[in-house]
Amino acid sequence: MIDKSSPVPIYYQLEELIKKQMENNELQPGDALPSEREYSELHGISRMTVRQAISNLVQNGMLYRQQGKGTFVAERKIEKQLLGLTSFTEDMQGRGVRTWSEVVDFQKVPANLYIASQLEMIVHDEVFEIKRVRMAEGTPMAYETTYLPAKLLQGLTEEAATQSIYLYIDEHLSSPIGSARQTIEASTANDMEADYLQIPEGSPVLLIERTSKLKDGTPIELAKSVYRADRYKFSVDISR
Ligand code: 16G
């Protein structure tokens, strides 16, 4: 309930109330939210306050607006642990979600300076360049460009890339994937990414770059992943 005598801002109390209703499944993904007027009458608060609460929840991706139709509850975000070097396939299978990839590009290209430096190769050495849309139960979740040293993975096929590349590496190389360095940046979907991810152009996305090494120290992967910010959040447990 909203407590007007509390020092906690009313818009924030309403946000928490709506979040709680989502947690309790009183509001489920796809449900239409009551109108601003209904909230304002129900709680005896101004429509401005209701608007602020709803805008905040739209901004963090918990709700979405559809022009002329109203505001709806978004799908829940997948929470991914930042620690732990897992693959997309493992992340999805661990949640019992059916996953596959649409391979939109699969070719061997000469490494440019940046790719070569990340993979500790010589410029112009061949790399596989693989572009994939990563799917979860039919929903595109991420658009990924992966560079792999061609010399180490001669037999890699487009067919294998529709499944798990990590699995392929672990099965075909003598040393398994051991470590990685990863950066995460805020970005927005460009025209092509928006198309593949089925989101409006300019939507927020998380740009993640990972450079992975085998246990024996050999660099094996440079991956640039564009994850949908409306479907993903990253968490890490910290202490001091
Ligand atoms: C994840 C990794 C990506 C890796 C891919 C392998 C992040 C941010 N990125 O998407 O670096 O190439 O998994 O997935 O987690 P796969 O084994 O299912 O092909």
Short mmCIF file of C-alpha atoms and ligand atoms in Angstrom, two decimals:
data_model
loop_
_atom_site.label_atom_id
_atom_site.label_comp_id
_atom_site.label_asym_id
_atom_site.label_seq_id
_atom_site.Cartn_x
_atom_site.Cartn_y
_atom_site.Cartn_z
CA MET A 1 0.00 0.00 0.00
CA ILE A 2 1.07 3.59 -0.56
CA ASP A 3 2.01 5.42 2.66
CA LYS A 4 1.77 9.16 2.07
CA SER A 5 3.31 10.00 5.43
CA SER A 6 6.46 8.02 4.60
CA PRO A 7 9.62 9.90 3.60
CA VAL A 8 9.95 7.41 0.72
CA PRO A 9 8.84 9.20 -2.48
CA ILE A 10 5.37 8.12 -3.60
CA TYR A 11 6.43 7.35 -7.18
CA TYR A 12 9.03 4.98 -5.74
CA GLN A 13 6.47 3.29 -3.49
CA LEU A 14 4.23 2.76 -6.52
CA GLU A 15 7.15 1.31 -8.49
CA GLU A 16 7.83 -1.14 -5.67
CA LEU A 17 4.15 -2.03 -5.48
CA ILE A 18 3.99 -2.81 -9.20
CA LYS A 19 7.23 -4.82 -8.99
CA LYS A 20 5.78 -6.83 -6.09
CA GLN A 21 2.65 -7.56 -8.13
CA MET A 22 4.90 -8.81 -10.92
CA GLU A 23 6.82 -11.02 -8.49
CA ASN A 24 3.58 -12.47 -7.11
CA ASN A 25 2.30 -13.06 -10.66
CA GLU A 26 -0.65 -10.75 -10.03
CA LEU A 27 0.77 -8.99 -13.09
CA GLN A 28 2.17 -11.35 -15.70
CA PRO A 29 4.19 -10.80 -18.89
CA GLY A 30 1.89 -9.45 -21.59
CA ASP A 31 -0.74 -8.14 -19.12
CA ALA A 32 -1.98 -4.61 -19.70
CA LEU A 33 -1.27 -2.25 -16.83
CA PRO A 34 -4.17 -0.30 -15.32
CA SER A 35 -4.34 3.25 -16.71
CA GLU A 36 -2.72 6.28 -15.05
CA ARG A 37 -6.18 7.45 -14.08
CA GLU A 38 -7.03 4.14 -12.43
CA TYR A 39 -3.82 4.13 -10.40
CA SER A 40 -4.30 7.74 -9.43
CA GLU A 41 -7.89 7.15 -8.25
CA LEU A 42 -7.08 3.88 -6.52
CA HIS A 43 -4.25 5.34 -4.43
CA GLY A 44 -5.38 8.97 -4.24
CA ILE A 45 -2.16 10.20 -5.85
CA SER A 46 -1.50 12.54 -8.75
CA ARG A 47 -1.31 11.28 -12.33
CA MET A 48 2.11 12.95 -12.59
CA THR A 49 3.36 10.69 -9.81
CA VAL A 50 1.88 7.61 -11.50
CA ARG A 51 3.48 8.66 -14.79
CA GLN A 52 6.88 8.97 -13.16
CA ALA A 53 6.66 5.49 -11.60
CA ILE A 54 5.55 3.91 -14.86
CA SER A 55 8.19 5.76 -16.91
CA ASN A 56 10.91 4.48 -14.60
CA LEU A 57 9.69 0.91 -15.03
CA VAL A 58 9.52 1.38 -18.81
CA GLN A 59 13.04 2.73 -18.77
CA ASN A 60 14.45 -0.26 -16.93
CA GLY A 61 12.62 -2.63 -19.26
CA MET A 62 10.07 -4.09 -16.83
CA LEU A 63 7.18 -2.51 -18.71
CA TYR A 64 6.79 -1.47 -22.32
CA ARG A 65 4.47 0.93 -24.10
CA GLN A 66 2.53 0.23 -27.26
CA GLN A 67 1.31 3.28 -29.05
CA GLY A 68 -2.43 3.68 -28.87
CA LYS A 69 -2.80 0.50 -26.80
CA GLY A 70 -1.30 1.17 -23.39
CA THR A 71 1.45 -0.11 -21.14
CA PHE A 72 2.21 -3.80 -20.73
CA VAL A 73 4.26 -6.05 -18.50
CA ALA A 74 7.48 -7.13 -20.26
CA GLU A 75 8.96 -10.61 -20.28
CA ARG A 76 11.17 -11.22 -17.29
CA LYS A 77 14.85 -10.53 -17.75
CA ILE A 78 17.28 -13.37 -17.69
CA GLU A 79 19.78 -12.82 -14.91
CA LYS A 80 23.23 -13.96 -15.90
CA GLN A 81 26.05 -14.37 -13.42
CA LEU A 82 29.09 -12.36 -14.44
CA LEU A 83 31.46 -14.81 -12.82
CA GLY A 84 31.68 -18.13 -14.58
CA LEU A 85 32.81 -18.68 -18.12
CA THR A 86 29.71 -20.16 -19.70
CA SER A 87 28.41 -20.32 -23.25
CA PHE A 88 25.05 -19.10 -24.46
CA THR A 89 23.97 -22.72 -24.96
CA GLU A 90 24.92 -23.62 -21.38
CA ASP A 91 23.16 -20.51 -20.03
CA MET A 92 19.95 -21.44 -21.79
CA GLN A 93 20.07 -25.18 -21.18
CA GLY A 94 20.74 -24.50 -17.49
CA ARG A 95 17.38 -22.73 -17.42
CA GLY A 96 15.62 -25.48 -19.33
CA VAL A 97 15.22 -23.20 -22.34
CA ARG A 98 15.41 -24.63 -25.88
CA THR A 99 18.11 -22.85 -27.84
CA TRP A 100 19.69 -22.75 -31.29
CA SER A 101 21.42 -20.23 -33.51
CA GLU A 102 20.63 -18.80 -36.87
CA VAL A 103 23.96 -18.49 -38.66
CA VAL A 104 23.75 -15.35 -40.81
CA ASP A 105 27.39 -15.34 -41.90
CA PHE A 106 30.09 -17.98 -41.86
CA GLN A 107 33.35 -17.37 -43.66
CA LYS A 108 37.10 -17.33 -43.38
CA VAL A 109 38.60 -13.84 -43.48
CA PRO A 110 42.09 -12.44 -42.92
CA ALA A 111 42.50 -11.10 -39.37
CA ASN A 112 42.69 -7.33 -39.17
CA LEU A 113 45.07 -5.67 -36.75
CA TYR A 114 42.63 -5.66 -33.84
CA ILE A 115 41.52 -9.28 -34.23
CA ALA A 116 45.13 -10.37 -34.69
CA SER A 117 46.24 -8.55 -31.54
CA GLN A 118 43.41 -10.06 -29.47
CA LEU A 119 44.03 -13.57 -30.77
CA GLU A 120 47.83 -13.14 -30.69
CA MET A 121 48.09 -13.91 -34.41
CA ILE A 122 49.80 -12.29 -37.34
CA VAL A 123 47.71 -9.80 -39.34
CA HIS A 124 46.16 -11.55 -42.37
CA ASP A 125 46.25 -14.98 -40.71
CA GLU A 126 42.89 -16.61 -41.39
CA VAL A 127 40.07 -16.48 -38.86
CA PHE A 128 36.55 -17.81 -38.99
CA GLU A 129 34.11 -14.92 -38.86
CA ILE A 130 30.77 -16.23 -37.66
CA LYS A 131 27.68 -14.08 -37.19
CA ARG A 132 24.82 -15.66 -35.31
CA VAL A 133 21.45 -14.73 -33.91
CA ARG A 134 21.14 -16.58 -30.62
CA MET A 135 17.62 -17.85 -30.05
CA ALA A 136 15.78 -18.88 -26.90
CA GLU A 137 12.43 -20.61 -27.50
CA GLY A 138 12.05 -18.75 -30.78
CA THR A 139 12.98 -15.31 -29.38
CA PRO A 140 16.19 -13.65 -30.59
CA MET A 141 18.21 -12.78 -27.48
CA ALA A 142 21.62 -11.79 -28.81
CA TYR A 143 23.47 -11.09 -32.02
CA GLU A 144 26.99 -12.38 -31.92
CA THR A 145 30.09 -12.04 -34.09
CA THR A 146 32.79 -14.57 -33.26
CA TYR A 147 36.36 -14.76 -34.55
CA LEU A 148 38.23 -18.03 -34.17
CA PRO A 149 41.73 -18.93 -35.44
CA ALA A 150 41.04 -21.02 -38.56
CA LYS A 151 44.27 -23.00 -38.19
CA LEU A 152 43.14 -24.46 -34.88
CA LEU A 153 39.59 -25.33 -35.97
CA GLN A 154 39.99 -26.58 -39.54
CA GLY A 155 36.93 -28.83 -39.45
CA LEU A 156 34.46 -26.29 -38.06
CA THR A 157 31.29 -26.19 -40.15
CA GLU A 158 28.33 -23.85 -40.41
CA GLU A 159 26.18 -26.73 -39.16
CA ALA A 160 28.29 -26.99 -35.97
CA ALA A 161 27.91 -23.23 -35.47
CA THR A 162 24.13 -23.56 -35.26
CA GLN A 163 24.86 -25.45 -32.02
CA SER A 164 27.49 -24.68 -29.38
CA ILE A 165 30.90 -23.43 -30.51
CA TYR A 166 32.24 -23.98 -26.99
CA LEU A 167 31.15 -27.60 -27.14
CA TYR A 168 32.86 -27.96 -30.50
CA ILE A 169 36.09 -26.48 -29.10
CA ASP A 170 35.98 -28.68 -26.02
CA GLU A 171 35.39 -31.78 -28.15
CA HIS A 172 37.96 -31.08 -30.87
CA LEU A 173 40.92 -29.44 -29.17
CA SER A 174 43.23 -31.09 -26.70
CA SER A 175 42.91 -28.23 -24.19
CA PRO A 176 39.47 -26.97 -23.07
CA ILE A 177 38.46 -23.30 -22.77
CA GLY A 178 39.97 -22.03 -19.54
CA SER A 179 39.68 -18.27 -19.06
CA ALA A 180 38.44 -15.08 -20.63
CA ARG A 181 38.50 -11.33 -20.33
CA GLN A 182 35.17 -9.63 -20.82
CA THR A 183 34.01 -6.03 -21.10
CA ILE A 184 30.42 -4.79 -21.01
CA GLU A 185 29.29 -1.48 -22.45
CA ALA A 186 25.95 0.23 -22.88
CA SER A 187 24.94 0.77 -26.49
CA THR A 188 21.94 1.02 -28.80
CA ALA A 189 20.89 -1.35 -31.56
CA ASN A 190 21.81 -0.20 -35.05
CA ASP A 191 19.54 -0.89 -38.01
CA MET A 192 20.89 -4.39 -38.70
CA GLU A 193 21.08 -5.48 -35.05
CA ALA A 194 17.55 -4.20 -34.43
CA ASP A 195 16.36 -6.23 -37.41
CA TYR A 196 17.95 -9.46 -36.21
CA LEU A 197 16.88 -8.94 -32.60
CA GLN A 198 13.34 -7.88 -33.55
CA ILE A 199 13.52 -4.69 -31.48
CA PRO A 200 13.11 -1.06 -32.56
CA GLU A 201 16.27 0.58 -33.92
CA GLY A 202 17.96 2.55 -31.12
CA SER A 203 16.77 0.20 -28.36
CA PRO A 204 19.23 -0.25 -25.49
CA VAL A 205 21.55 -3.22 -25.80
CA LEU A 206 24.52 -4.54 -23.86
CA LEU A 207 27.67 -4.79 -25.92
CA ILE A 208 29.87 -7.53 -24.55
CA GLU A 209 33.29 -8.37 -25.84
CA ARG A 210 35.00 -11.53 -24.70
CA THR A 211 38.49 -12.79 -25.45
CA SER A 212 38.91 -16.40 -24.38
CA LYS A 213 41.91 -18.63 -23.97
CA LEU A 214 42.30 -22.36 -23.76
CA LYS A 215 43.59 -23.78 -20.47
CA ASP A 216 47.03 -24.05 -22.07
CA GLY A 217 47.00 -20.28 -22.69
CA THR A 218 46.26 -20.32 -26.45
CA PRO A 219 43.87 -17.49 -27.44
CA ILE A 220 40.84 -19.13 -29.07
CA GLU A 221 38.00 -16.63 -29.39
CA LEU A 222 37.15 -12.99 -29.84
CA ALA A 223 33.39 -12.60 -29.53
CA LYS A 224 31.34 -9.44 -29.78
CA SER A 225 27.87 -10.01 -28.44
CA VAL A 226 24.96 -7.62 -28.62
CA TYR A 227 22.55 -8.71 -25.90
CA ARG A 228 19.04 -7.28 -25.63
CA ALA A 229 18.93 -5.00 -22.59
CA ASP A 230 15.19 -5.60 -22.23
CA ARG A 231 15.79 -9.35 -21.72
CA TYR A 232 19.11 -9.45 -19.85
CA LYS A 233 20.67 -8.28 -16.67
CA PHE A 234 24.00 -9.27 -15.23
CA SER A 235 24.66 -9.95 -11.58
CA VAL A 236 27.73 -10.53 -9.48
CA ASP A 237 28.05 -11.40 -5.78
CA ILE A 238 30.53 -9.18 -4.03
CA SER A 239 31.75 -8.88 -0.47
CA ARG A 240 34.33 -7.08 1.59
C1 16G B 1 28.24 -16.50 -25.02
C2 16G B 1 29.52 -15.68 -24.91
C3 16G B 1 30.32 -15.69 -26.19
C4 16G B 1 30.55 -17.11 -26.66
C5 16G B 1 29.24 -17.86 -26.77
C6 16G B 1 29.47 -19.32 -27.10
C7 16G B 1 28.70 -13.94 -23.40
C8 16G B 1 28.51 -12.51 -23.15
N1 16G B 1 29.25 -14.30 -24.56
O1 16G B 1 27.29 -15.84 -25.80
O2 16G B 1 31.56 -15.08 -25.96
O3 16G B 1 31.18 -17.12 -27.90
O4 16G B 1 28.52 -17.80 -25.55
O5 16G B 1 28.21 -19.91 -27.19
O6 16G B 1 28.34 -14.74 -22.55
P1 16G B 1 27.93 -21.34 -27.77
O7 16G B 1 28.93 -22.31 -27.19
O8 16G B 1 26.54 -21.64 -27.36
O9 16G B 1 28.09 -21.27 -29.27
#
